[in-house]
XYZ file of C-alpha atoms in Angstrom:
205
model
C 27.395 -20.960 -5.965
C 28.591 -19.135 -2.875
C 32.294 -18.908 -2.079
C 32.477 -17.950 1.598
C 35.565 -18.416 3.710
C 35.230 -20.688 6.751
C 34.267 -17.956 9.233
C 31.685 -16.416 6.902
C 30.208 -19.821 6.063
C 29.930 -20.678 9.768
C 27.973 -17.467 10.343
C 25.838 -18.051 7.244
C 24.856 -21.557 8.368
C 24.270 -20.489 11.973
C 21.972 -17.628 11.033
C 20.083 -19.872 8.586
C 19.457 -22.497 11.281
C 18.414 -19.852 13.817
C 16.021 -18.406 11.233
C 14.508 -21.831 10.585
C 14.138 -22.382 14.330
C 12.196 -19.147 14.696
C 10.002 -19.914 11.688
C 9.165 -23.327 13.157
C 8.384 -21.695 16.499
C 5.968 -19.265 14.821
C 4.517 -21.722 12.312
C 0.975 -21.562 13.713
C 1.017 -17.779 13.457
C 2.368 -17.998 9.896
C -0.416 -20.437 9.004
C -3.015 -17.907 10.201
C -1.317 -15.175 8.169
C -1.328 -17.498 5.161
C -5.081 -18.020 5.437
C -5.661 -14.280 5.732
C -3.653 -13.628 2.586
C -5.137 -16.464 0.533
C -8.762 -15.720 1.477
C -8.638 -11.925 1.381
C -11.271 -10.480 -0.963
C -9.066 -7.421 -1.460
C -6.062 -9.483 -2.484
C -6.746 -10.801 -5.981
C -4.599 -13.396 -7.691
C -3.486 -13.973 -11.269
C -2.561 -17.165 -13.093
C 1.031 -17.031 -14.323
C 3.267 -19.520 -15.987
C 6.120 -19.348 -13.482
C 8.299 -21.880 -15.277
C 6.765 -24.676 -13.224
C 3.351 -24.598 -14.840
C 0.426 -22.290 -14.088
C 0.479 -20.955 -10.551
C -1.809 -18.718 -8.547
C 0.391 -15.642 -8.060
C -0.849 -13.511 -5.203
C 0.803 -11.034 -2.849
C 1.090 -12.074 0.789
C 1.315 -8.942 2.953
C 0.441 -10.645 6.245
C 3.019 -13.380 5.780
C 5.533 -10.830 4.511
C 5.133 -8.619 7.579
C 5.400 -11.609 9.906
C 8.540 -12.840 8.169
C 10.207 -9.452 8.396
C 9.510 -9.396 12.147
C 11.039 -12.865 12.482
C 14.008 -11.890 10.330
C 14.638 -8.744 12.372
C 14.598 -10.778 15.589
C 17.113 -13.265 14.150
C 19.379 -10.499 12.852
C 19.483 -8.960 16.326
C 20.291 -12.329 17.869
C 23.113 -13.235 15.482
C 24.370 -9.621 15.351
C 24.637 -9.084 11.657
C 23.700 -10.808 8.446
C 25.579 -12.636 5.708
C 23.932 -12.702 2.293
C 20.646 -11.245 1.109
C 17.662 -10.658 3.396
C 15.128 -10.758 0.540
C 11.960 -12.756 1.291
C 10.389 -13.933 -1.974
C 6.590 -13.734 -1.904
C 4.092 -13.289 -4.711
C 6.649 -13.744 -7.488
C 7.840 -16.491 -9.831
C 9.995 -18.095 -7.120
C 7.315 -18.188 -4.395
C 3.953 -17.480 -6.087
C 1.766 -17.242 -2.982
C 1.557 -17.712 0.768
C 0.635 -21.387 0.538
C 3.767 -22.197 -1.488
C 5.781 -20.259 1.092
C 4.369 -22.130 4.083
C 4.712 -25.487 2.318
C 8.359 -24.729 1.572
C 9.211 -24.159 5.227
C 7.261 -27.200 6.366
C 10.081 -29.135 4.699
C 12.641 -27.946 7.293
C 11.979 -30.774 9.804
C 11.865 -33.269 6.932
C 15.399 -32.225 6.031
C 16.959 -31.759 9.453
C 15.102 -34.581 11.240
C 16.663 -37.501 9.315
C 20.137 -35.945 9.464
C 19.835 -35.433 13.215
C 18.510 -38.971 13.699
C 21.462 -40.468 11.828
C 23.939 -38.457 13.901
C 22.187 -39.576 17.105
C 22.195 -43.205 15.923
C 25.936 -43.373 15.175
C 27.158 -44.331 18.690
C 24.680 -47.219 18.888
C 25.533 -48.283 15.353
C 29.229 -48.273 16.243
C 28.581 -50.772 19.047
C 27.008 -53.327 16.705
C 29.047 -56.313 15.581
C 31.466 -55.457 12.805
C 30.474 -51.802 12.626
C 33.451 -50.455 14.604
C 35.829 -51.983 12.069
C 33.810 -50.619 9.149
C 33.656 -47.106 10.586
C 37.251 -47.028 11.792
C 38.786 -48.375 8.601
C 36.380 -46.811 6.131
C 35.775 -43.413 7.693
C 38.607 -42.811 10.160
C 36.593 -43.361 13.299
C 33.253 -42.389 14.794
C 34.116 -38.779 15.595
C 35.572 -38.130 12.138
C 32.537 -39.694 10.459
C 30.216 -37.474 12.451
C 32.231 -34.374 11.569
C 32.451 -35.387 7.903
C 28.671 -35.749 7.611
C 27.887 -32.471 9.355
C 30.748 -30.629 7.659
C 29.581 -31.772 4.242
C 26.002 -30.667 4.939
C 27.028 -27.302 6.372
C 29.348 -26.719 3.423
C 27.296 -28.001 0.490
C 23.787 -27.715 1.941
C 24.291 -23.955 2.161
C 26.351 -23.234 -0.956
C 23.735 -21.480 -3.076
C 23.141 -24.500 -5.318
C 19.776 -25.470 -6.781
C 17.460 -23.953 -9.361
C 16.645 -20.873 -7.267
C 19.470 -21.113 -4.750
C 21.657 -18.279 -3.522
C 22.084 -16.326 -0.342
C 18.510 -15.009 -0.105
C 16.154 -16.325 2.571
C 14.516 -18.954 0.358
C 17.689 -19.887 -1.519
C 19.161 -21.338 1.669
C 16.384 -23.902 1.832
C 16.725 -24.698 -1.872
C 20.418 -25.458 -1.370
C 19.596 -27.877 1.429
C 17.063 -29.696 -0.733
C 19.685 -29.926 -3.456
C 22.083 -31.538 -0.968
C 19.369 -34.046 -0.020
C 18.890 -34.960 -3.678
C 22.606 -35.777 -3.973
C 22.877 -37.793 -0.763
C 22.976 -41.157 -2.564
C 26.269 -40.126 -4.176
C 27.983 -39.450 -0.843
C 30.598 -41.898 0.437
C 28.805 -42.086 3.785
C 25.373 -42.859 2.289
C 25.626 -46.560 3.325
C 26.001 -45.355 6.929
C 22.719 -43.480 6.591
C 21.023 -46.685 5.442
C 22.561 -48.752 8.234
C 21.339 -46.145 10.729
C 17.749 -46.584 9.518
C 17.442 -43.794 6.977
C 14.621 -44.381 4.486
C 14.412 -41.020 2.770
C 13.499 -37.415 3.405
C 9.896 -38.021 2.368
C 9.304 -41.300 4.187
C 9.539 -42.850 7.616
C 12.660 -42.970 9.739
C 12.683 -46.081 11.865
C 15.228 -48.644 12.950
């Protein structure tokens, strides 16, 4: 796991979120690059046992070039970089362009439910009995909000997970690992009361 101090962790999380924002913004372009790489007659693939069964391992030069352009833009915006800037493509971690694009399509499925819960907290607090629960159980609405976000920013970007770390893809793995442990969090009942149904399902009140 990573062991950043507060300032370094703040920068690490910020640059990760900015990177994800830019990837989401350019997702259509990345999809086109993915198709070019997967369908290229010059770009052959091999079947490897990557540790997660047989996978089609194939280089992804178009996606790789696009990602390095995005990464360079983000690095200029955040003025520096914490951690590794390695983009895994065509290896045992990310076998091909389709696996890559599918991995980053999970970003809104992670951040969306968290954001929705945070947005729902003020309304939840106004419901009968909820102010007492939140004040006595979590120290108030503002503290609850900070505890949820602080826990995610700390442990959702700590390098945990099977292929976690400070590389580009490891950041997303750490966030998925945090999602998998959400049921063990003290504030998990608040998520449920706010309408949370899972990171793979619907989110509705």
